[in-house]
Amino acid sequence: MPATEDNEPRALAEEAVVYSFPLYEMSRMRAATSPQRTDVAGEAPKPHRWCNVFTHARQLLGAGKSRVVTPNNDTLYTNAWLDLGDGPLVIDVPDTAGRYYVLGLLDFYTNPFAHIGQRLTGTAARSFLVTAPGWRGELPAAFREAGAHIEAPTRWLWVIGRILVDGPQDVQAVNALQDGFLVRTLDDWRSGKASMPKCFDPACDPKAPLSAEHFAAQVNRALRENPPPARDAALLARFAALGLGPDAGALSETQCNLLQEALDAVLPRLRNAQSGATASTGWVQMPLVEGSFGDDHLARALVALKYIGMLESREATYPLAWHDASGRKLDGSGRYTLRFAPGNLPPVEAFWSLTMYDSRDYMLVGNPIDRYAIGDRTPALRRDADSGLTLHIQHARPEGEAAQANWLPAPEGAFYLCLRAYVPREEMLDGRYALPALVRTGEAA
């Protein structure tokens, strides 16, 4: 659209929404997921919450057990919100004895700037020092080892941990490991003692309607606490005319109307935008995410809206399937197979799994065998005569022992699949490896 006097403010407002939406979403998620109560500190005085402390999901997610869409059934989550405003923090991790785990560290702009875990730092017990931007203190000798000192881009961070669980019988062992993930101040680490969580006011109702006033209040506070990189200074100077910026006051009526129109236009557009590229076999490959989105503010906003908390692609990638080989939408009215030819299983260094979701609510599907995912750790899978692997995806129990062993139950209606590949090899990221297509073999009985 050619620039005119009328559409220039509108275009600027839409650009500002794309840029700043991740800040809003991080503020909302901090308010929604930081704990109101911890065993150590007790109840926080309302409306305050606790940060600088790990909280843990203690059970694998099943049908109806998740508050987030497209949940996984492979790992237990261990999360913490960190505020580096009072000084450096130390993250202690336990010895997982080779068990896969990762702590993904997101800055407040949703960049997955650092990862702790098997791929980069091993699985032995270790401590990591996390420092705020511009910290110039003396680095203790224990943190001079490669990877032990993490320099954060922003004051506030979100740490999202995933620990591999080999089925319900393994949960108790992982719960014990979770208790070994700790956050301490540097002074307490030096003294060899535990730290108390920090109390803070999120100043955000995570369920509030997305009004221009609410959006601007969250974004402006986030900008004050987490200054953007210097390269964004010119952008922020332009956004000031809209009432967005660390020094902005209350919105004027004109600013409020412009921002509201931009929110109403941009968010549906983001929701409807396809993320990633569709392969010839019908799988949608998620966009490659590195440690920083750089200047790709649109990709950052898309991920913040649809996949917030996403690890960088070298840690995990998540191809999705909504259609079969003929382009028809996946549905429980059909029976499907997914066959991996000999030597052609997903190329990963950690593990892979295929998880079933109901398209109506994006949640796990209840089923008679309590199987929500199938993959390289599923016991007693049956190989084909040529050593390939055929998975059977359908609503009703298939006929034959081999098909039942390899059965991923589907709902009666529409569904989609997510293949999770942890520590994928390069060929899975650069397109040399193609997942096989889903073949509709017949109609439901």
CSV table of N, CA, C and O in Angstrom, one decimal, residues 26-105:
chain,number,residue,atom,x,y,z
A,26,MET,N,5.4,-12.0,27.5
A,26,MET,CA,6.3,-12.4,28.6
A,26,MET,C,5.8,-11.8,29.9
A,26,MET,O,5.8,-12.5,30.9
A,27,SER,N,5.3,-10.6,29.9
A,27,SER,CA,4.7,-10.1,31.1
A,27,SER,C,3.5,-10.9,31.5
A,27,SER,O,3.3,-11.1,32.7
A,28,ARG,N,2.7,-11.3,30.6
A,28,ARG,CA,1.5,-12.0,30.9
A,28,ARG,C,1.9,-13.4,31.4
A,28,ARG,O,1.3,-13.9,32.4
A,29,MET,N,2.8,-14.1,30.8
A,29,MET,CA,3.2,-15.4,31.2
A,29,MET,C,3.9,-15.4,32.6
A,29,MET,O,3.7,-16.3,33.4
A,30,ARG,N,4.7,-14.3,32.9
A,30,ARG,CA,5.3,-14.2,34.2
A,30,ARG,C,4.2,-14.1,35.3
A,30,ARG,O,4.3,-14.7,36.3
A,31,ALA,N,3.2,-13.3,35.0
A,31,ALA,CA,2.1,-13.2,36.0
A,31,ALA,C,1.3,-14.5,36.1
A,31,ALA,O,0.8,-14.9,37.2
A,32,ALA,N,1.2,-15.3,35.0
A,32,ALA,CA,0.4,-16.5,35.0
A,32,ALA,C,1.1,-17.7,35.6
A,32,ALA,O,0.5,-18.6,36.2
A,33,THR,N,2.5,-17.7,35.5
A,33,THR,CA,3.2,-18.9,35.8
A,33,THR,C,4.2,-18.8,37.0
A,33,THR,O,4.7,-19.8,37.5
A,34,SER,N,4.4,-17.6,37.4
A,34,SER,CA,5.3,-17.5,38.6
A,34,SER,C,4.5,-17.9,39.8
A,34,SER,O,3.3,-17.6,39.9
A,35,PRO,N,5.1,-18.6,40.8
A,35,PRO,CA,4.3,-19.2,41.9
A,35,PRO,C,3.8,-18.1,42.9
A,35,PRO,O,4.5,-17.2,43.3
A,36,GLN,N,2.6,-18.4,43.4
A,36,GLN,CA,2.0,-17.6,44.5
A,36,GLN,C,2.5,-18.1,45.8
A,36,GLN,O,2.5,-17.4,46.8
A,37,ARG,N,2.8,-19.4,45.8
A,37,ARG,CA,3.2,-20.1,47.0
A,37,ARG,C,4.4,-21.0,46.8
A,37,ARG,O,4.5,-21.7,45.7
A,38,THR,N,5.4,-21.1,47.7
A,38,THR,CA,6.4,-22.1,47.6
A,38,THR,C,6.5,-22.7,49.0
A,38,THR,O,6.2,-22.2,50.0
A,39,ASP,N,7.1,-23.9,49.0
A,39,ASP,CA,7.2,-24.7,50.2
A,39,ASP,C,8.2,-23.9,51.2
A,39,ASP,O,8.0,-23.9,52.4
A,40,VAL,N,9.2,-23.3,50.6
A,40,VAL,CA,10.2,-22.6,51.5
A,40,VAL,C,9.7,-21.3,52.0
A,40,VAL,O,9.8,-20.9,53.2
A,41,ALA,N,9.0,-20.5,51.1
A,41,ALA,CA,8.6,-19.1,51.5
A,41,ALA,C,7.2,-19.0,51.9
A,41,ALA,O,6.8,-17.9,52.4
A,42,GLY,N,6.4,-20.0,51.6
A,42,GLY,CA,5.0,-19.9,51.9
A,42,GLY,C,4.2,-19.0,50.9
A,42,GLY,O,4.6,-18.9,49.7
A,43,GLU,N,3.1,-18.4,51.3
A,43,GLU,CA,2.2,-17.6,50.5
A,43,GLU,C,2.8,-16.2,50.3
A,43,GLU,O,3.2,-15.6,51.3
A,44,ALA,N,2.8,-15.7,49.1
A,44,ALA,CA,3.2,-14.4,48.8
A,44,ALA,C,2.0,-13.4,49.1
A,44,ALA,O,0.9,-13.8,48.8
A,45,PRO,N,2.3,-12.3,49.7
A,45,PRO,CA,1.2,-11.3,49.9
A,45,PRO,C,0.6,-10.8,48.6
A,45,PRO,O,1.3,-10.4,47.7
A,46,LYS,N,-0.7,-11.0,48.4
A,46,LYS,CA,-1.4,-10.6,47.1
A,46,LYS,C,-1.2,-9.1,46.9
A,46,LYS,O,-1.2,-8.3,47.8
A,47,PRO,N,-0.9,-8.7,45.6
A,47,PRO,CA,-0.9,-9.5,44.4
A,47,PRO,C,0.5,-10.0,44.0
A,47,PRO,O,0.8,-10.3,42.9
A,48,HIS,N,1.4,-10.1,45.0
A,48,HIS,CA,2.8,-10.5,44.7
A,48,HIS,C,2.9,-12.0,44.4
A,48,HIS,O,2.0,-12.8,44.7
A,49,ARG,N,4.0,-12.3,43.8
A,49,ARG,CA,4.4,-13.6,43.5
A,49,ARG,C,5.9,-13.8,43.8
A,49,ARG,O,6.6,-12.8,44.1
A,50,TRP,N,6.4,-15.0,43.6
A,50,TRP,CA,7.8,-15.3,43.9
A,50,TRP,C,8.5,-15.5,42.6
A,50,TRP,O,8.0,-16.1,41.6
A,51,CYS,N,9.8,-15.1,42.6
A,51,CYS,CA,10.7,-15.3,41.5
A,51,CYS,C,12.0,-15.8,42.1
A,51,CYS,O,12.1,-16.0,43.3
A,52,ASN,N,13.0,-16.2,41.3
A,52,ASN,CA,14.3,-16.7,41.7
A,52,ASN,C,14.1,-18.0,42.5
A,52,ASN,O,14.8,-18.3,43.5
A,53,VAL,N,13.2,-18.8,42.0
A,53,VAL,CA,12.9,-20.1,42.6
A,53,VAL,C,12.4,-21.1,41.5
A,53,VAL,O,11.6,-20.6,40.6
A,54,PHE,N,12.8,-22.3,41.5
A,54,PHE,CA,12.2,-23.3,40.6
A,54,PHE,C,10.9,-23.8,41.1
A,54,PHE,O,10.7,-24.1,42.3
A,55,THR,N,10.0,-24.0,40.1
A,55,THR,CA,8.8,-24.8,40.4
A,55,THR,C,8.7,-25.9,39.4
A,55,THR,O,9.3,-25.9,38.3
A,56,HIS,N,8.0,-27.0,39.8
A,56,HIS,CA,8.1,-28.3,39.0
A,56,HIS,C,6.7,-28.8,38.7
A,56,HIS,O,5.8,-28.8,39.6
A,57,ALA,N,6.6,-29.3,37.5
A,57,ALA,CA,5.4,-30.2,37.2
A,57,ALA,C,5.8,-31.6,37.6
A,57,ALA,O,6.8,-32.1,37.1
A,58,ARG,N,5.0,-32.2,38.5
A,58,ARG,CA,5.4,-33.5,39.1
A,58,ARG,C,4.9,-34.7,38.4
A,58,ARG,O,5.3,-35.8,38.7
A,59,GLN,N,3.9,-34.5,37.4
A,59,GLN,CA,3.4,-35.7,36.7
A,59,GLN,C,3.4,-35.4,35.2
A,59,GLN,O,3.3,-34.3,34.8
A,60,LEU,N,3.5,-36.5,34.5
A,60,LEU,CA,3.4,-36.4,33.0
A,60,LEU,C,2.0,-35.9,32.7
A,60,LEU,O,1.0,-36.3,33.3
A,61,LEU,N,1.9,-35.1,31.6
A,61,LEU,CA,0.6,-34.6,31.2
A,61,LEU,C,-0.2,-35.6,30.5
A,61,LEU,O,0.4,-36.4,29.7
A,62,GLY,N,-1.5,-35.7,30.7
A,62,GLY,CA,-2.4,-36.5,30.0
A,62,GLY,C,-3.5,-35.7,29.5
A,62,GLY,O,-3.5,-34.5,29.5
A,63,ALA,N,-4.6,-36.4,29.0
A,63,ALA,CA,-5.7,-35.7,28.5
A,63,ALA,C,-6.4,-34.9,29.6
A,63,ALA,O,-6.6,-35.3,30.7
A,64,GLY,N,-6.7,-33.6,29.3
A,64,GLY,CA,-7.3,-32.7,30.2
A,64,GLY,C,-6.5,-32.2,31.4
A,64,GLY,O,-7.0,-31.6,32.3
A,65,LYS,N,-5.1,-32.4,31.3
A,65,LYS,CA,-4.3,-32.0,32.4
A,65,LYS,C,-3.4,-30.9,32.1
A,65,LYS,O,-2.5,-30.6,32.9
A,66,SER,N,-3.5,-30.2,31.0
A,66,SER,CA,-2.6,-29.1,30.6
A,66,SER,C,-3.3,-27.8,30.5
A,66,SER,O,-4.5,-27.7,30.1
A,67,ARG,N,-2.6,-26.7,30.8
A,67,ARG,CA,-3.1,-25.4,30.7
A,67,ARG,C,-2.5,-24.7,29.4
A,67,ARG,O,-2.9,-23.6,29.1
A,68,VAL,N,-1.6,-25.4,28.7
A,68,VAL,CA,-1.0,-24.9,27.5
A,68,VAL,C,-1.3,-25.8,26.3
A,68,VAL,O,-1.5,-27.0,26.5
A,69,VAL,N,-1.4,-25.2,25.1
A,69,VAL,CA,-1.7,-26.1,24.0
A,69,VAL,C,-0.5,-26.9,23.5
A,69,VAL,O,0.6,-26.5,23.8
A,70,THR,N,-0.8,-27.9,22.8
A,70,THR,CA,0.2,-28.8,22.2
A,70,THR,C,1.2,-29.2,23.3
A,70,THR,O,2.5,-29.1,23.1
A,71,PRO,N,0.8,-29.7,24.4
A,71,PRO,CA,1.7,-30.1,25.5
A,71,PRO,C,2.5,-31.4,25.1
A,71,PRO,O,2.0,-32.2,24.3
A,72,ASN,N,3.6,-31.6,25.8
A,72,ASN,CA,4.3,-32.9,25.5
A,72,ASN,C,4.1,-33.9,26.6
A,72,ASN,O,3.7,-33.6,27.7
A,73,ASN,N,4.3,-35.1,26.2
A,73,ASN,CA,4.1,-36.3,27.2
A,73,ASN,C,5.4,-37.0,27.3
A,73,ASN,O,5.4,-38.2,27.7
A,74,ASP,N,6.5,-36.3,27.1
A,74,ASP,CA,7.9,-36.9,27.1
A,74,ASP,C,8.7,-36.4,28.3
A,74,ASP,O,9.6,-37.1,28.7
A,75,THR,N,8.4,-35.3,28.8
A,75,THR,CA,9.3,-34.7,29.8
A,75,THR,C,8.5,-34.1,30.9
A,75,THR,O,7.3,-33.8,30.8
A,76,LEU,N,9.1,-33.9,32.1
A,76,LEU,CA,8.5,-33.0,33.1
A,76,LEU,C,9.2,-31.7,33.0
A,76,LEU,O,10.4,-31.5,32.8
A,77,TYR,N,8.4,-30.6,33.3
A,77,TYR,CA,8.8,-29.3,33.2
A,77,TYR,C,9.3,-28.8,34.6
A,77,TYR,O,8.8,-29.1,35.6
A,78,THR,N,10.4,-28.0,34.5
A,78,THR,CA,10.9,-27.3,35.7
A,78,THR,C,11.2,-25.9,35.3
A,78,THR,O,12.1,-25.7,34.4
A,79,ASN,N,10.5,-24.9,35.9
A,79,ASN,CA,10.6,-23.5,35.4
A,79,ASN,C,11.0,-22.6,36.5
A,79,ASN,O,10.8,-22.8,37.7
A,80,ALA,N,11.6,-21.4,36.1
A,80,ALA,CA,11.9,-20.4,37.1
A,80,ALA,C,11.9,-19.0,36.3
A,80,ALA,O,12.3,-18.9,35.2
A,81,TRP,N,11.3,-18.0,37.0
A,81,TRP,CA,11.5,-16.6,36.5
A,81,TRP,C,12.6,-16.0,37.4
A,81,TRP,O,12.6,-16.1,38.6
A,82,LEU,N,13.6,-15.4,36.7
A,82,LEU,CA,14.8,-14.9,37.4
A,82,LEU,C,14.8,-13.3,37.2
A,82,LEU,O,14.6,-12.8,36.1
A,83,ASP,N,15.0,-12.7,38.4
A,83,ASP,CA,15.2,-11.2,38.4
A,83,ASP,C,16.7,-10.9,38.8
A,83,ASP,O,17.0,-11.2,39.9
A,84,LEU,N,17.5,-10.4,37.9
A,84,LEU,CA,18.9,-10.2,38.1
A,84,LEU,C,19.1,-8.8,38.7
A,84,LEU,O,20.2,-8.3,38.8
A,85,GLY,N,18.0,-8.1,39.0
A,85,GLY,CA,18.2,-6.7,39.4
A,85,GLY,C,18.9,-6.5,40.7
A,85,GLY,O,19.5,-5.4,40.9
A,86,ASP,N,19.0,-7.4,41.6
A,86,ASP,CA,19.7,-7.3,42.8
A,86,ASP,C,21.1,-7.9,42.8
A,86,ASP,O,21.8,-8.0,43.8
A,87,GLY,N,21.5,-8.5,41.6
A,87,GLY,CA,22.8,-9.1,41.5
A,87,GLY,C,22.8,-10.4,40.8
A,87,GLY,O,21.7,-10.9,40.5
A,88,PRO,N,24.0,-11.0,40.6
A,88,PRO,CA,24.0,-12.3,39.9
A,88,PRO,C,23.3,-13.4,40.7
A,88,PRO,O,23.2,-13.4,41.9
A,89,LEU,N,22.9,-14.4,39.9
A,89,LEU,CA,22.3,-15.6,40.5
A,89,LEU,C,23.0,-16.8,40.0
A,89,LEU,O,23.6,-16.8,38.9
A,90,VAL,N,23.0,-17.9,40.8
A,90,VAL,CA,23.6,-19.1,40.5
A,90,VAL,C,22.5,-20.2,40.3
A,90,VAL,O,21.6,-20.3,41.1
A,91,ILE,N,22.6,-20.9,39.2
A,91,ILE,CA,21.7,-22.0,39.0
A,91,ILE,C,22.5,-23.3,39.3
A,91,ILE,O,23.6,-23.6,38.6
A,92,ASP,N,22.1,-24.1,40.2
A,92,ASP,CA,22.7,-25.4,40.5
A,92,ASP,C,21.8,-26.5,39.8
A,92,ASP,O,20.6,-26.5,39.9
A,93,VAL,N,22.5,-27.4,39.1
A,93,VAL,CA,21.8,-28.5,38.5
A,93,VAL,C,22.4,-29.8,39.1
A,93,VAL,O,23.6,-29.9,39.4
A,94,PRO,N,21.6,-30.9,39.2
A,94,PRO,CA,22.0,-32.2,39.7
A,94,PRO,C,22.7,-33.0,38.7
A,94,PRO,O,22.6,-32.7,37.5
A,95,ASP,N,23.3,-34.1,39.1
A,95,ASP,CA,23.8,-35.1,38.2
A,95,ASP,C,22.7,-36.0,37.7
A,95,ASP,O,22.0,-36.7,38.5
A,96,THR,N,22.4,-35.9,36.4
A,96,THR,CA,21.3,-36.7,35.8
A,96,THR,C,21.8,-38.0,35.3
A,96,THR,O,21.0,-38.8,34.7
A,97,ALA,N,23.1,-38.3,35.4
A,97,ALA,CA,23.6,-39.6,35.1
A,97,ALA,C,23.3,-40.0,33.6
A,97,ALA,O,23.0,-41.1,33.3
A,98,GLY,N,23.5,-39.0,32.7
A,98,GLY,CA,23.3,-39.3,31.3
A,98,GLY,C,21.9,-39.0,30.8
A,98,GLY,O,21.6,-39.0,29.6
A,99,ARG,N,20.9,-38.8,31.7
A,99,ARG,CA,19.5,-38.6,31.3
A,99,ARG,C,19.4,-37.2,30.6
A,99,ARG,O,20.0,-36.2,31.1
A,100,TYR,N,18.7,-37.2,29.5
A,100,TYR,CA,18.5,-36.0,28.8
A,100,TYR,C,17.8,-34.9,29.6
A,100,TYR,O,16.7,-35.2,30.2
A,101,TYR,N,18.3,-33.7,29.7
A,101,TYR,CA,17.6,-32.6,30.2
A,101,TYR,C,18.1,-31.3,29.5
A,101,TYR,O,19.2,-31.3,29.0
A,102,VAL,N,17.3,-30.3,29.6
A,102,VAL,CA,17.7,-29.0,29.1
A,102,VAL,C,17.0,-27.9,29.9
A,102,VAL,O,15.8,-28.0,30.3
A,103,LEU,N,17.8,-26.9,30.2
A,103,LEU,CA,17.2,-25.6,30.7
A,103,LEU,C,17.4,-24.6,29.6
A,103,LEU,O,18.5,-24.2,29.3
A,104,GLY,N,16.2,-24.1,29.1
A,104,GLY,CA,16.3,-23.1,28.1
A,104,GLY,C,16.1,-21.7,28.7
A,104,GLY,O,15.1,-21.6,29.5
A,105,LEU,N,17.0,-20.8,28.5
A,105,LEU,CA,16.9,-19.5,29.1
A,105,LEU,C,16.4,-18.5,28.0
A,105,LEU,O,17.1,-18.3,27.0
